[in-house]
Every structure is written in C-alpha cells, then in structure tokens.
mmCIF file of C-alpha atoms in Angstrom:
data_model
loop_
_atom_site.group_PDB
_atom_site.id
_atom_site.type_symbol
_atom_site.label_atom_id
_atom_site.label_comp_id
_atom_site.label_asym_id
_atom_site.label_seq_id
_atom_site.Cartn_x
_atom_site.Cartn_y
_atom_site.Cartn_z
ATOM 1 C CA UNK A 1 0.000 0.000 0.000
ATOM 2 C CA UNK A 2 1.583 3.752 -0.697
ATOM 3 C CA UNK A 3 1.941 5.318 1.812
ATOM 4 C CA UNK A 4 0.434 9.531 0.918
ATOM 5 C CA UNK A 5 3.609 11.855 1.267
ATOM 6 C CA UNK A 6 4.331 14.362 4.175
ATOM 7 C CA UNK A 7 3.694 17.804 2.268
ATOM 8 C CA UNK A 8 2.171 19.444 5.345
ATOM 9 C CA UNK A 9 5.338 21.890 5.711
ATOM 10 C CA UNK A 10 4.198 23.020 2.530
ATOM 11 C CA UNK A 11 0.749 23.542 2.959
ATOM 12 C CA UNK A 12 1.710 25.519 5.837
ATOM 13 C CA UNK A 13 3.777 27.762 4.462
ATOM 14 C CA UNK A 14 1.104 28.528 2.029
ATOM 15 C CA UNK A 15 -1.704 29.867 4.101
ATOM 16 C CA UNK A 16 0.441 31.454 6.436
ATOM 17 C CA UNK A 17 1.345 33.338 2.845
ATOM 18 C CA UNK A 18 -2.033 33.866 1.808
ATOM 19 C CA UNK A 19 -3.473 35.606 5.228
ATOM 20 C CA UNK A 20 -0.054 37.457 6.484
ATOM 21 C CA UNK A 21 -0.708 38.826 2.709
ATOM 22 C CA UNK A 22 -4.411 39.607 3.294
ATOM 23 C CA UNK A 23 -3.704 40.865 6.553
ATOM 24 C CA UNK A 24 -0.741 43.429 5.436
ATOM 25 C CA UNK A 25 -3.161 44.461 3.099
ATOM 26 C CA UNK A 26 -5.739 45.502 5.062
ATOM 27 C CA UNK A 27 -3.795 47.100 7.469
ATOM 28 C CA UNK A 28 -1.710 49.232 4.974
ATOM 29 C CA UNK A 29 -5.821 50.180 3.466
ATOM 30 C CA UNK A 30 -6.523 51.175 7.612
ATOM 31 C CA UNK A 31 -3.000 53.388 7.759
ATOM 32 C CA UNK A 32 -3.529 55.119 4.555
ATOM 33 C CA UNK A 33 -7.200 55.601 5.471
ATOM 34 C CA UNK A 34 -5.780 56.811 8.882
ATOM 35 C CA UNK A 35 -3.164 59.355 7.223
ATOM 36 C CA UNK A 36 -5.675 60.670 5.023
ATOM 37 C CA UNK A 37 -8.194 61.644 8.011
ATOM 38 C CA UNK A 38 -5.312 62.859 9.429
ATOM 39 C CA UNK A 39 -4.314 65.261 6.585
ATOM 40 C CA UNK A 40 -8.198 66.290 6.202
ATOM 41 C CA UNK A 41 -8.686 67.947 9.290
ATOM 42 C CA UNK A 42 -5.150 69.465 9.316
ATOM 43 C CA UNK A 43 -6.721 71.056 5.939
ATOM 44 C CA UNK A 44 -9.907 71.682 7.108
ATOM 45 C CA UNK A 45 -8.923 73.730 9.899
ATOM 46 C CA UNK A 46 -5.957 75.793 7.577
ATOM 47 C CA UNK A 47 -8.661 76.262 4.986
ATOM 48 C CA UNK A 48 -11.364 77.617 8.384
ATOM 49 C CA UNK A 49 -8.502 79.879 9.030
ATOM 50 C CA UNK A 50 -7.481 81.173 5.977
ATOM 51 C CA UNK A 51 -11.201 82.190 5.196
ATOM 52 C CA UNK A 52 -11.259 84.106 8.747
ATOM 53 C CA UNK A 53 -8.340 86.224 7.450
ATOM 54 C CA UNK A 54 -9.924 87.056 4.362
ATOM 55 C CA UNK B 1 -14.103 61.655 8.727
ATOM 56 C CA UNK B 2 -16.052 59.425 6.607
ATOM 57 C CA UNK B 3 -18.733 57.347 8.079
ATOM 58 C CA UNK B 4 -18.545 54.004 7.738
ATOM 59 C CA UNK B 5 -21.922 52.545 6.286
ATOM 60 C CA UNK B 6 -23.420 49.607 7.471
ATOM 61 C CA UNK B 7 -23.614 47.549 4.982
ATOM 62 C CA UNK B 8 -19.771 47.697 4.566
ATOM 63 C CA UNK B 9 -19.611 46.559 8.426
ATOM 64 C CA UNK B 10 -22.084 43.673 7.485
ATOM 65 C CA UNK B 11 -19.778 42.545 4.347
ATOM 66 C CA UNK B 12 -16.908 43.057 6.809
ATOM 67 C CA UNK B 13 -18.591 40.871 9.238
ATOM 68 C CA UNK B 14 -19.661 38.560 6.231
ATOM 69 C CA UNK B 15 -15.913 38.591 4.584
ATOM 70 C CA UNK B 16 -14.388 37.358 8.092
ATOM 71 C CA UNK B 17 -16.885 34.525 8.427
ATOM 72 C CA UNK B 18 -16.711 33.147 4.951
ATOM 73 C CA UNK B 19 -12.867 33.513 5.051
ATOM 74 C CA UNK B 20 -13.172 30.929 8.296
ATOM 75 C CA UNK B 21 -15.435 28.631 6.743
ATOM 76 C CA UNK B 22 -13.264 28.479 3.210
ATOM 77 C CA UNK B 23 -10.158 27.500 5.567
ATOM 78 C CA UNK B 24 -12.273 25.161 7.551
ATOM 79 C CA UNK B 25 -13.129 23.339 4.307
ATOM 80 C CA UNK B 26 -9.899 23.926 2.764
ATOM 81 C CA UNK B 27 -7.850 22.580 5.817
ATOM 82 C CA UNK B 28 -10.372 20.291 7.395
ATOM 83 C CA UNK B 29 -13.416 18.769 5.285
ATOM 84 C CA UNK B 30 -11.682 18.495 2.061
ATOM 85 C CA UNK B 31 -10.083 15.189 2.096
ATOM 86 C CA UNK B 32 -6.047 14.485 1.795
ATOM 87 C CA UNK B 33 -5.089 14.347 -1.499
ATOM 88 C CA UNK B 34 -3.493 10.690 -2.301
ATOM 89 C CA UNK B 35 -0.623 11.420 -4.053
ATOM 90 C CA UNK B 36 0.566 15.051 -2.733
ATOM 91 C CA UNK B 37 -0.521 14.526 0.227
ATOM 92 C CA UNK B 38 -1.706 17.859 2.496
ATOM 93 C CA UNK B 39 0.040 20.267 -0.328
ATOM 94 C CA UNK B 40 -2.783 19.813 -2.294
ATOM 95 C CA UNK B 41 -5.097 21.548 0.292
ATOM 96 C CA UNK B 42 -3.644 24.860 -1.076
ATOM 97 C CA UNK B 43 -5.219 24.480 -4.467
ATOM 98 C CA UNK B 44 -8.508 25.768 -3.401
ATOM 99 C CA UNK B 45 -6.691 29.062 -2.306
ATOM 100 C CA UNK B 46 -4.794 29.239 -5.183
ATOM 101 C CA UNK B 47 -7.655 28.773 -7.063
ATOM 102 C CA UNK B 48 -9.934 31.449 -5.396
ATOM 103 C CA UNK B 49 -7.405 34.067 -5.466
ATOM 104 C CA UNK B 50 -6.758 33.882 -8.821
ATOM 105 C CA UNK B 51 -10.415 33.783 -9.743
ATOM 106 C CA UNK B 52 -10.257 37.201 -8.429
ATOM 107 C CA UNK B 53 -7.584 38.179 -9.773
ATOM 108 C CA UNK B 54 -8.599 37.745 -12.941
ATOM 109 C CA UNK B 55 -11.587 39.411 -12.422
ATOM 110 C CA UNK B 56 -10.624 42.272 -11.477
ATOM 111 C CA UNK B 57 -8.214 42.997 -14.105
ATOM 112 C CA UNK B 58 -10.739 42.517 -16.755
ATOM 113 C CA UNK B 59 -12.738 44.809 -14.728
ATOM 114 C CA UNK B 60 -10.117 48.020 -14.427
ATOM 115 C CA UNK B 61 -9.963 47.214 -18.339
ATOM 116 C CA UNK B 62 -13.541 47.446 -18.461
ATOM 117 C CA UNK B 63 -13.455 50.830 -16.091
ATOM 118 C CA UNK B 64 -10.710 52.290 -18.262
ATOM 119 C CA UNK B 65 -13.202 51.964 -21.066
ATOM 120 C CA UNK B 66 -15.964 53.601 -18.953
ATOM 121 C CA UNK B 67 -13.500 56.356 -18.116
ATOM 122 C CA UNK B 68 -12.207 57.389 -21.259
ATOM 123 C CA UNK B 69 -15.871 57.654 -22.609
ATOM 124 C CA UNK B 70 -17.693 59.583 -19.366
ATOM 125 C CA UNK B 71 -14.815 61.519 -18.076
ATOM 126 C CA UNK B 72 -15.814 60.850 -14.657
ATOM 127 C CA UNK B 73 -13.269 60.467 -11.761
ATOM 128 C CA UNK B 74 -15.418 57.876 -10.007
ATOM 129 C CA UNK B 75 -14.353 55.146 -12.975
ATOM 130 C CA UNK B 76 -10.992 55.975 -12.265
ATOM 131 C CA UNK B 77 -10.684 55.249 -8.850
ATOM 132 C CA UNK B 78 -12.804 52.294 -9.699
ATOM 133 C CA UNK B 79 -9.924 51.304 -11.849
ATOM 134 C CA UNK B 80 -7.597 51.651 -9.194
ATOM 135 C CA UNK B 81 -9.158 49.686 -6.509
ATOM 136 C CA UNK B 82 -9.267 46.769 -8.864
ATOM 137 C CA UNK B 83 -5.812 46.656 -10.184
ATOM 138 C CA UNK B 84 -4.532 47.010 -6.290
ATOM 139 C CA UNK B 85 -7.406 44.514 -4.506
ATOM 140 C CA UNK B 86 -6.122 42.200 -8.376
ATOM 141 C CA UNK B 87 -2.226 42.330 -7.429
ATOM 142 C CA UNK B 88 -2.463 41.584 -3.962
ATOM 143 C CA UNK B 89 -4.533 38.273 -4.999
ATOM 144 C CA UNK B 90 -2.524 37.392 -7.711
ATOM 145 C CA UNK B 91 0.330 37.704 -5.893
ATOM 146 C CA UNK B 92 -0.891 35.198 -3.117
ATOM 147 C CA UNK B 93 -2.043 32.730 -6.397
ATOM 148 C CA UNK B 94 1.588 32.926 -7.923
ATOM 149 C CA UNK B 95 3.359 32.191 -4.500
ATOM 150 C CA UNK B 96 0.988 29.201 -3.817
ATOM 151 C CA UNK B 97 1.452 27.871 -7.097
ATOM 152 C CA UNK B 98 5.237 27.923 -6.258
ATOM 153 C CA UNK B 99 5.088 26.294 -3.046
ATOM 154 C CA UNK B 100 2.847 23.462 -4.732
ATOM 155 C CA UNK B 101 4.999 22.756 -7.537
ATOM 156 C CA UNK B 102 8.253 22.164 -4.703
ATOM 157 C CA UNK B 103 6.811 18.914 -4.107
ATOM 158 C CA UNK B 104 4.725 18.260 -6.956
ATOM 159 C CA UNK B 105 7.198 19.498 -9.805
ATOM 160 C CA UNK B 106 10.080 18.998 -7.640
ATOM 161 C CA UNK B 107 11.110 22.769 -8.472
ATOM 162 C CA UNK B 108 9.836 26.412 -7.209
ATOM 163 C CA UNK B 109 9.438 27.484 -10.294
ATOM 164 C CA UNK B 110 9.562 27.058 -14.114
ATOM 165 C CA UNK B 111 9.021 28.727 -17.553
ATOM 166 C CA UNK B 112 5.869 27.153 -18.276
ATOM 167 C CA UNK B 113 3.309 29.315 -20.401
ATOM 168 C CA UNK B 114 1.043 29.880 -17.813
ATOM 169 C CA UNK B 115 3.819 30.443 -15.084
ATOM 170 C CA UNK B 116 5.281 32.902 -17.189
ATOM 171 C CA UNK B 117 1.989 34.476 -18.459
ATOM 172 C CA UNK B 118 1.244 34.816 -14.948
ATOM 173 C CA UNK B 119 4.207 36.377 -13.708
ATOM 174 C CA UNK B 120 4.115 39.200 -16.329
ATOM 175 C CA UNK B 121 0.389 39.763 -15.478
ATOM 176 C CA UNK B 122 1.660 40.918 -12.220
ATOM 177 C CA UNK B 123 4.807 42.830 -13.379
ATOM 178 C CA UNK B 124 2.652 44.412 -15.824
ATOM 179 C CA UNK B 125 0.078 45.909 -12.770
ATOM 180 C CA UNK B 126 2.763 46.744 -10.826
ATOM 181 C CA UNK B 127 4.417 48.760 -13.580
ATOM 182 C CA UNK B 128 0.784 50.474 -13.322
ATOM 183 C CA UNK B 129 1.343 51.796 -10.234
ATOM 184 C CA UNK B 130 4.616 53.674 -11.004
ATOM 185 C CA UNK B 131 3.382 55.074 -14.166
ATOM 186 C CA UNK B 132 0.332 56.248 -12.252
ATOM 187 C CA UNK B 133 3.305 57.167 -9.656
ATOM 188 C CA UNK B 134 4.904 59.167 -12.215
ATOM 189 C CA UNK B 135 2.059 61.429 -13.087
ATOM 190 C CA UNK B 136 1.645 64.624 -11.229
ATOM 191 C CA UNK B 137 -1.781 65.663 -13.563
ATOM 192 C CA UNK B 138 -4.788 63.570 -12.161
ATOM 193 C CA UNK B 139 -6.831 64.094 -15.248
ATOM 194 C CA UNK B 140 -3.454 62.983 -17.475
ATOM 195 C CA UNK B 141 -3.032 60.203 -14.938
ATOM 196 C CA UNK B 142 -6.613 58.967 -15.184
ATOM 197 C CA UNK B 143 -6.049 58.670 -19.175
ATOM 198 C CA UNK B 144 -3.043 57.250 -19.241
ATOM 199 C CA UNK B 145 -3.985 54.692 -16.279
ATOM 200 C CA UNK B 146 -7.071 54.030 -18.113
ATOM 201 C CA UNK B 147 -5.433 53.077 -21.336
ATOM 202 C CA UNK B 148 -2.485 50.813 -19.715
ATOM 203 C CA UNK B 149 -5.635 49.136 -17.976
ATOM 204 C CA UNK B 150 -7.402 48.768 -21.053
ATOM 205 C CA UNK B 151 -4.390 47.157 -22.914
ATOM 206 C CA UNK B 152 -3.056 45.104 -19.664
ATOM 207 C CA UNK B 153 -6.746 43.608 -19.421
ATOM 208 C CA UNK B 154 -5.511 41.480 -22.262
ATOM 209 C CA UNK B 155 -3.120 39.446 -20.361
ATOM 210 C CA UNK B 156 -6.111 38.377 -17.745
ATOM 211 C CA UNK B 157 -8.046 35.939 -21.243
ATOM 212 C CA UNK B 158 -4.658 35.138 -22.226
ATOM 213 C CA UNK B 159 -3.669 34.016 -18.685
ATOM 214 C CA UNK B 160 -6.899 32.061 -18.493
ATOM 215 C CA UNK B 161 -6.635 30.049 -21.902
ATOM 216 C CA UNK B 162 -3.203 29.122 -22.409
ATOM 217 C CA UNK B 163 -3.084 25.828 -20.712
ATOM 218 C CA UNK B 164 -5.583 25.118 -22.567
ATOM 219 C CA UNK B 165 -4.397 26.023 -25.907
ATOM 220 C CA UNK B 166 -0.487 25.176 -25.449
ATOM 221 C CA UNK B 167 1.287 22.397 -24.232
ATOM 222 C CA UNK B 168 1.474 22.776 -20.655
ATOM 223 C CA UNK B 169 2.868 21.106 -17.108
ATOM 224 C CA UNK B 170 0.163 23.439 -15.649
ATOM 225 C CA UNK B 171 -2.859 20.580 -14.644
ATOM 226 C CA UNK B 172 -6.615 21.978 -15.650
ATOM 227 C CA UNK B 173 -9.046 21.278 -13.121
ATOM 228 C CA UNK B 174 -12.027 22.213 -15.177
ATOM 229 C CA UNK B 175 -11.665 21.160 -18.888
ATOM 230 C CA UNK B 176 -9.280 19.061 -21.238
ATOM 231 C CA UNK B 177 -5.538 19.193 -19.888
ATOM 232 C CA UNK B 178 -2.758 18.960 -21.669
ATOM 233 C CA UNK B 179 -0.564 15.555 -22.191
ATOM 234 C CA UNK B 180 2.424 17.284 -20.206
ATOM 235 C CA UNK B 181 0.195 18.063 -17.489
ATOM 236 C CA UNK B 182 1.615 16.833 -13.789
ATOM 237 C CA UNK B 183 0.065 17.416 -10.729
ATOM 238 C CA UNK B 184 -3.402 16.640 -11.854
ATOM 239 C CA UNK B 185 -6.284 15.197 -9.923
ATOM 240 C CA UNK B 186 -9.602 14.537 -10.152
ATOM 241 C CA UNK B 187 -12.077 16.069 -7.352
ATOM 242 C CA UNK B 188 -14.148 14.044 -5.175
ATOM 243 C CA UNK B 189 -17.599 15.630 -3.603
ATOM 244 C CA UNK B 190 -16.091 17.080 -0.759
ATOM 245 C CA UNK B 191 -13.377 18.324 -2.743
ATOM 246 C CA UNK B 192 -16.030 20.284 -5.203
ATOM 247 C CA UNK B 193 -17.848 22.003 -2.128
ATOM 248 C CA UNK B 194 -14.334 23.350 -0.678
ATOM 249 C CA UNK B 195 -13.494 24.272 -4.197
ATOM 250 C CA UNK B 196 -16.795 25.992 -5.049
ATOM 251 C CA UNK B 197 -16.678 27.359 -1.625
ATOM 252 C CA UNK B 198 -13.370 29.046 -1.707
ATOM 253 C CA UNK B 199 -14.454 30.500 -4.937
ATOM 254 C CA UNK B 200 -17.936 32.196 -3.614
ATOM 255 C CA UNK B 201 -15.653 33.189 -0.319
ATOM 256 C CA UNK B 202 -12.808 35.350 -1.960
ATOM 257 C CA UNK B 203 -16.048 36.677 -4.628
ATOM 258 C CA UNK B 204 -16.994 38.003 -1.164
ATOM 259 C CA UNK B 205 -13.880 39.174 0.193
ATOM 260 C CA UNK B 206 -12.510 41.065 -3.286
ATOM 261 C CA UNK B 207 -15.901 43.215 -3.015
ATOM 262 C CA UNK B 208 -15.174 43.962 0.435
ATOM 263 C CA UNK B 209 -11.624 44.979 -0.580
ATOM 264 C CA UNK B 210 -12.719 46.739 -3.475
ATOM 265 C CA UNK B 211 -15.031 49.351 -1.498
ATOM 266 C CA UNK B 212 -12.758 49.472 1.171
ATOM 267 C CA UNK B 213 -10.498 50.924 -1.284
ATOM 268 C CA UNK B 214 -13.356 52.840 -3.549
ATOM 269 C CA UNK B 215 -13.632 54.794 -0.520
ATOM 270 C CA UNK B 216 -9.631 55.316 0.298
ATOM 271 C CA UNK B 217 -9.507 56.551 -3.875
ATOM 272 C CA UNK B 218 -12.513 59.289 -2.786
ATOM 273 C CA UNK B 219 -10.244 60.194 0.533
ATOM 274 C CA UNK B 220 -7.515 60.924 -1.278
ATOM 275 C CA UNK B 221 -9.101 62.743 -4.005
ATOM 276 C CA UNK B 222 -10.564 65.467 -1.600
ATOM 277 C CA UNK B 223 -7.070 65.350 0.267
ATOM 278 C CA UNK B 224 -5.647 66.484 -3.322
ATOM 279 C CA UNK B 225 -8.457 69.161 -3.545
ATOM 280 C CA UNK B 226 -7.693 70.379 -0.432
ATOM 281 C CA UNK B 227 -4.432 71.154 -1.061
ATOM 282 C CA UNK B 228 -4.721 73.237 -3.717
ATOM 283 C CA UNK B 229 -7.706 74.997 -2.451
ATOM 284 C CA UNK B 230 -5.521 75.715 0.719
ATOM 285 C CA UNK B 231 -1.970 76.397 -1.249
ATOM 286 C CA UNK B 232 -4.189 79.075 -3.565
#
C-alpha cells in the first residue's frame, strides 16, 4: 500500500502566505485611510482659518 | 471623517466569516489528497485568489473603457481599486502555485506558459502603479492609467486560456488538460464544495476589498483638492 507523502510543511507555508498577505493588506488600506483623516482635518482647519483672514 | 456605512460593516462581518469557513473546508473537510498529500489543500486558495484576480483585471480594463468615454473620476478610482485589490490576490495565487509545484514538480518554479503568463500579469500591474506614480496631472493620470488598464486587461483571457491552448505542465481542473500536465487530480464531492466554496468566499472578500479601497480613492481625491484649495 503507498503510503500519501508528508507535504504538510508546505501547505503551511502557504496559508500562512495567503493571510499574512491579506492581513498586510488591510492594514496598509486602515493606515492610509488613517493618514488621510489625518491630513483632512489638518486642511480643514488651515482652509477655516485662511477664510477668517480674508 | 467618513462614516462608515453599514452595509460595509455587514460585508466586513460577512468577509471574516466566509474567510473561516473556506479554511475550515480547505484545511479540514476536504479530504487528503493521495498522491501530494496535504500540499494539495492549497489548491482551493490558489484557485480562489486567482479567480479574483482575474476578475478584477478585466474589470479596471472594463473601467478604463468607462472612463475614457464619461470623463468621470469615479471610474478611475474604480480602476484603481481593482488593479490594487487584483495584485495583492494574484500575488498570493503565484506564491501558492510555487510552493505546490516544490513537491509536486520537484522545483519552485519554471518557464511554463502559464507560469510565465502569470508572472508578467503581475509585473505588468505593478508597472501600473509607477506610471500612475509618475504622473503629477490627475486628469493625465486617469487617461493614461485608463489606457495601460485597457491594454493590460488582455493578459487576464490570455492568462486564463493558455493551458488550454499550449502544451502545458500546468494541470486543468475544469476542462481538457494537456498531455504534459503533472500534478493533476480529479475532485471528489467534498473536494467540489471546498473548491466551489473558496471560490464564492474570496467573490466576497474582493468586493469587500474593493469598497474598502473605492472609498480610500474618494479620501484621497478630496485630500488632493484640499491642497490646492488651501496652497491658492
């Protein structure tokens, strides 16, 4: 009887690819969307004042 | 800040849960593959991401088309989101591929048609990215982006058919393989549902993605705005 080879490393390796590649994903989507907030009300409140001077 | 709406929490919700249940199958249910043994298991992975993958190339082609007719922005960032959400899952389909042909092919990689079709799928998206990087014009850049989408859309059909048009090592799990093909096998029941499964699960998980990042495209476009209107 044959005996069904050890690949498991393999398979392994493979999701641990596939969801550390999802996961960096979604995490660089939360910084940028994080950043970009960030930047909004810095350029919200600049425009506010600039329209006060005026 | 932008409010989150609920339905994108739901599919969020949704995208985690199917995600579980396509690894449960994947890792669990499906049974051990007789000849590779538990390699096999990340076939229906490999399988769903690239499903996607394809996808969404053909649709930032399809986008580019819709931009260069209407003009409007919102096409563009369409565009965008599917070429990014596309690479990411292509990427994870490539490197799979390569860690099942190790002990099915007895090599990491080779210059098969559909390896190499594959691999300059992704180079050419990435190559999108830094001529859209290169662009200071948005309007330009839309074009442009719109036009490299259009013409890089082609490699998605061509990636799809040519295993089954050339002679390949690449096995075909749906359809006539080639003589060459190694690695082969043919799907029992509980195979099929983890298969079909995966498939409906990363459907679910690329439209998550893709508003996710429909919504980062709008950010950044008022960010832009902003600037100037400030800098004037």
């Amino acid at each position: 009887m044959e005996t069904i080879p050890d690949t498991s490393g393999y398979m392994i390796a493979g999701f641990v690819v596939s969801f550390l590649t999802m996961g960096l994903y979604v995490l660089s989507i939360y910084l940028r969307n994080k950043n970009l907030n960030q930047d909004l009300e810095t350029l919200l409140s600049l425009e506010t004042e600039q329209t006060k001077k005026k | 800040m932008q409010s989150k709406p609920i339905a994108l929490t739901i599919l969020d919700i949704v995208s985690i849960i199917v995600l579980g249940i396509a690894s449960y199958l994947a890792l669990v249910f499906a049974p051990t593959e007789a000849v590779m043994g538990d390699v096999q298991r990340v076939f229906y992975f490999h399988i769903g991401t690239a499903w996607v993958g394809l996808v969404g190339f053909v649709l930032a082609a399809v986008s580019g088309i819709a931009y260069l007719i209407t003009k409007d922005m919102r096409w563009d960032r369409f565009e965008v989101a599917a070429v990014e959400v596309s690479t990411m899952f292509f990427f994870i389909t490539i490197v799979l591929g390569s860690i099942w042909a190790r002990p099915a092919w007895n090599t990491w990689w080779t210059w098969d048609p559909r390896l190499t079709t594959a691999a300059v799928t992704e180079l050419i998206y990435i190559a999108y990215f830094m001529l859209r990087q290169g662009i200071e014009d948005p309007d330009k850049r839309a074009r442009f982006g719109a036009v490299y989408a259009l013409l890089g859309g082609l490699s998605a059909p061509i990636t799809f058919m040519v295993i089954r048009l050339f002679r390949t090592i690449h096995p075909v799990v749906i359809g006539n393989q080639s003589a060459e093909a190694q690695g082969g096998f043919s799907m029992t029941p509980d195979m099929r549902t983890a298969f079909f499964f995966a498939l409906f699960a990363f459907t679910i998980i690329f439209i998550d993605m893709m508003w996710h990042r429909i919504r980062l495209g709008g950010l950044q476009e008022k960010v832009e705005q902003l600037k100037l209107n400030v800098s004037i």
